[in-house]
Amino acid sequence: MSRDLDSETLSALDESVIYAVNFVEMLFPDGALRLHTGIGNRIFLGETYTGAGNLGQISEIEETTELRAAGIDLSLSGVPSELLSKVLTENIRNKSIKIWFCVCDSNFEIIGDEILVFAGTMDTLAIDDQGQTSSIRVTAESRMIDLSRPRTQVYTDEFQRTIDATDASHEYLADLANKSNGFKWG
């Protein structure tokens, strides 16, 4: 997939030394977890992201020309055991995850525009408890996975009214299905 990069980002990518950072936003039921691949807190898109440094890893983000879903793995090591109980009680399945890539200058100020490189939903969570600290691994699927999910919607008046009780747009659909001798217009 080709990307349209702004001129500032393209210029920065031509330099001999490139400083890059990824920003990860995971939306849990209790709130968002926002991390970046640097150190310390950073403001990005108006939100505070906590640096994971060398403790976090993101698998290769695959882009294809085919119409198929590609997944990723994220891992975070050195998680204190007291935080595991919170993670264990969260239902992460189908919760949103986004990853941005940014090029930075030597002061780690972002150059050019951020690039959304992955948007999808979290799938599974695996924990490796090592006593005082633990490792967490999250797998995620891109939004393309929705193309393979079966659609359970039916076009009936009853179903439409579960979405909006005042919507009568499907009121006569059942009568239309039983019409056999055509319609007279005008």
Coordinates of C-alpha atoms in Angstrom, one line a residue:
M1 CA 0.0 0.0 0.0
S2 CA 1.5 3.3 -1.0
R3 CA 1.4 6.2 1.4
D4 CA 1.3 9.9 0.7
L5 CA 4.0 11.3 3.0
D6 CA 4.3 15.0 3.6
S7 CA 7.5 16.7 2.4
E8 CA 8.9 17.2 6.0
T9 CA 8.7 13.5 6.7
L10 CA 10.2 12.5 3.4
S11 CA 13.1 14.9 4.0
A12 CA 13.7 13.5 7.5
L13 CA 13.7 9.9 6.1
D14 CA 16.5 10.9 3.7
E15 CA 18.8 11.8 6.7
S16 CA 21.7 9.5 7.6
V17 CA 20.3 9.1 11.2
I18 CA 16.6 8.7 11.7
Y19 CA 14.8 8.9 15.1
A20 CA 11.5 7.1 15.0
V21 CA 8.8 6.5 17.6
N22 CA 5.6 4.4 17.6
F23 CA 2.6 5.4 19.5
V24 CA 0.1 2.7 20.6
E25 CA -3.4 3.3 21.9
M26 CA -5.4 0.4 23.3
L27 CA -9.0 1.1 24.4
F28 CA -9.9 -1.1 27.4
P29 CA -13.4 -1.0 29.0
D30 CA -11.9 0.8 32.0
G31 CA -10.1 3.4 29.9
A32 CA -7.3 3.8 27.4
L33 CA -3.7 2.5 27.7
R34 CA -1.4 4.8 25.7
L35 CA 2.3 3.8 25.2
H36 CA 5.1 4.9 23.0
T37 CA 8.5 3.3 22.1
G38 CA 10.5 6.1 23.8
I39 CA 11.2 7.0 27.4
G40 CA 9.1 9.3 29.6
N41 CA 5.7 10.9 29.0
R42 CA 4.9 12.4 25.6
I43 CA 1.9 14.4 24.5
F44 CA 0.6 13.0 21.1
L45 CA -2.7 14.0 19.5
G46 CA -3.7 15.7 22.7
E47 CA -3.2 12.7 24.9
T48 CA -0.4 11.6 27.3
Y49 CA 1.5 8.5 26.2
T50 CA 3.8 6.7 28.6
G51 CA 7.2 5.5 27.4
A52 CA 7.8 1.8 27.3
G53 CA 11.3 2.1 26.0
N54 CA 13.0 -1.3 25.6
L55 CA 10.3 -3.1 27.6
G56 CA 7.8 -3.0 24.7
Q57 CA 7.9 -4.7 21.3
I58 CA 5.7 -4.6 18.2
S59 CA 5.9 -7.3 15.6
E60 CA 6.3 -6.5 11.9
I61 CA 3.2 -4.7 10.6
E62 CA 2.5 -6.3 7.3
E63 CA 0.9 -4.4 4.4
T64 CA -0.3 -6.3 1.4
T65 CA -1.9 -5.5 -1.9
E66 CA -4.3 -8.4 -1.3
L67 CA -7.7 -7.9 0.4
R68 CA -7.0 -9.8 3.6
A69 CA -6.5 -9.2 7.3
A70 CA -3.0 -9.1 8.8
G71 CA -2.5 -9.4 12.5
I72 CA 0.2 -8.1 14.8
D73 CA 1.7 -9.0 18.2
L74 CA 2.5 -6.5 21.0
S75 CA 4.5 -7.4 24.1
L76 CA 5.3 -5.6 27.2
S77 CA 7.8 -7.0 29.7
G78 CA 8.6 -5.9 33.3
V79 CA 4.9 -5.4 34.2
P80 CA 4.6 -5.4 38.1
S81 CA 2.6 -8.3 39.4
E82 CA 0.1 -6.0 41.2
L83 CA -1.0 -4.6 37.8
L84 CA -1.8 -8.1 36.5
S85 CA -5.1 -8.4 38.4
K86 CA -6.4 -5.4 36.5
V87 CA -5.3 -6.9 33.2
L88 CA -6.8 -10.3 34.0
T89 CA -10.2 -8.8 34.6
E90 CA -10.4 -6.8 31.4
N91 CA -12.2 -8.1 28.4
I92 CA -10.0 -7.0 25.5
R93 CA -11.6 -9.0 22.7
N94 CA -12.8 -6.6 19.9
K95 CA -11.5 -3.5 21.7
S96 CA -9.8 -0.9 19.5
I97 CA -6.1 -0.6 19.0
K98 CA -4.2 1.9 16.9
I99 CA -0.5 2.3 16.1
W100 CA 1.1 5.4 14.6
F101 CA 4.6 5.9 13.3
C102 CA 6.4 9.2 13.6
V103 CA 9.8 10.5 12.5
C104 CA 11.5 12.8 15.1
D105 CA 14.4 15.1 15.3
S106 CA 17.3 14.7 17.7
N107 CA 15.2 16.3 20.5
F108 CA 12.5 13.7 19.8
E109 CA 10.1 16.4 18.5
I110 CA 7.8 15.0 15.7
I111 CA 8.7 16.0 12.2
G112 CA 5.9 16.2 9.7
D113 CA 2.7 14.2 10.1
E114 CA 2.0 11.1 12.1
I115 CA 1.3 8.0 10.0
L116 CA -1.4 5.6 11.1
V117 CA 0.2 2.2 10.3
F118 CA -2.3 -0.1 12.1
A119 CA -5.9 0.1 13.2
G120 CA -7.8 -2.9 14.4
T121 CA -9.1 -4.8 17.3
M122 CA -7.4 -6.7 20.1
D123 CA -8.0 -10.5 20.0
T124 CA -6.1 -12.4 22.7
L125 CA -4.0 -11.7 25.8
A126 CA -1.3 -14.0 27.1
I127 CA 0.5 -13.5 30.4
D128 CA 3.9 -15.0 31.5
D129 CA 4.1 -14.5 35.3
Q130 CA 7.6 -14.6 36.6
G131 CA 7.0 -13.7 40.2
Q132 CA 7.8 -10.0 40.8
T133 CA 7.3 -9.0 37.2
S134 CA 5.5 -10.4 34.2
S135 CA 5.2 -10.2 30.5
I136 CA 2.0 -9.5 28.6
R137 CA 1.5 -10.4 24.9
V138 CA -1.5 -9.0 23.0
T139 CA -2.5 -10.2 19.5
A140 CA -4.6 -7.9 17.3
E141 CA -6.3 -8.2 14.0
S142 CA -6.7 -5.4 11.4
R143 CA -10.1 -3.9 10.6
M144 CA -10.1 -6.1 7.5
I145 CA -11.0 -9.1 9.7
D146 CA -14.6 -7.7 9.8
L147 CA -14.9 -8.7 6.1
S148 CA -14.8 -12.4 7.1
R149 CA -17.3 -12.1 9.9
P150 CA -20.9 -13.3 9.2
R151 CA -23.6 -10.6 9.2
T152 CA -26.5 -11.5 11.4
Q153 CA -28.6 -8.5 10.5
V154 CA -32.0 -9.2 8.9
Y155 CA -34.1 -6.6 7.1
T156 CA -37.3 -6.8 9.1
D157 CA -39.4 -4.2 10.8
E158 CA -38.8 -6.0 14.2
F159 CA -35.0 -5.9 13.8
Q160 CA -35.0 -2.2 12.6
R161 CA -37.1 -1.2 15.7
T162 CA -34.5 -2.8 18.0
I163 CA -32.0 -0.3 16.6
D164 CA -34.5 2.6 16.6
A165 CA -38.0 2.2 18.0
T166 CA -39.3 5.1 16.1
D167 CA -38.0 4.0 12.7
A168 CA -40.8 2.7 10.5
S169 CA -38.8 2.4 7.3
H170 CA -39.1 -1.4 7.2
E171 CA -42.8 -1.5 8.2
Y172 CA -44.1 -2.7 4.8
L173 CA -41.2 -5.1 3.8
A174 CA -43.1 -8.2 4.8
D175 CA -46.0 -7.2 2.6
L176 CA -43.7 -6.5 -0.4
A177 CA -42.2 -10.0 -0.2
N178 CA -45.6 -11.6 -0.7
K179 CA -46.6 -9.5 -3.8
S180 CA -46.8 -11.7 -6.8
N181 CA -48.7 -9.7 -9.4
G182 CA -46.4 -6.7 -9.8
F183 CA -46.9 -3.1 -8.9
K184 CA -48.9 -0.3 -10.4
W185 CA -47.1 3.0 -10.4
G186 CA -48.7 6.4 -10.8

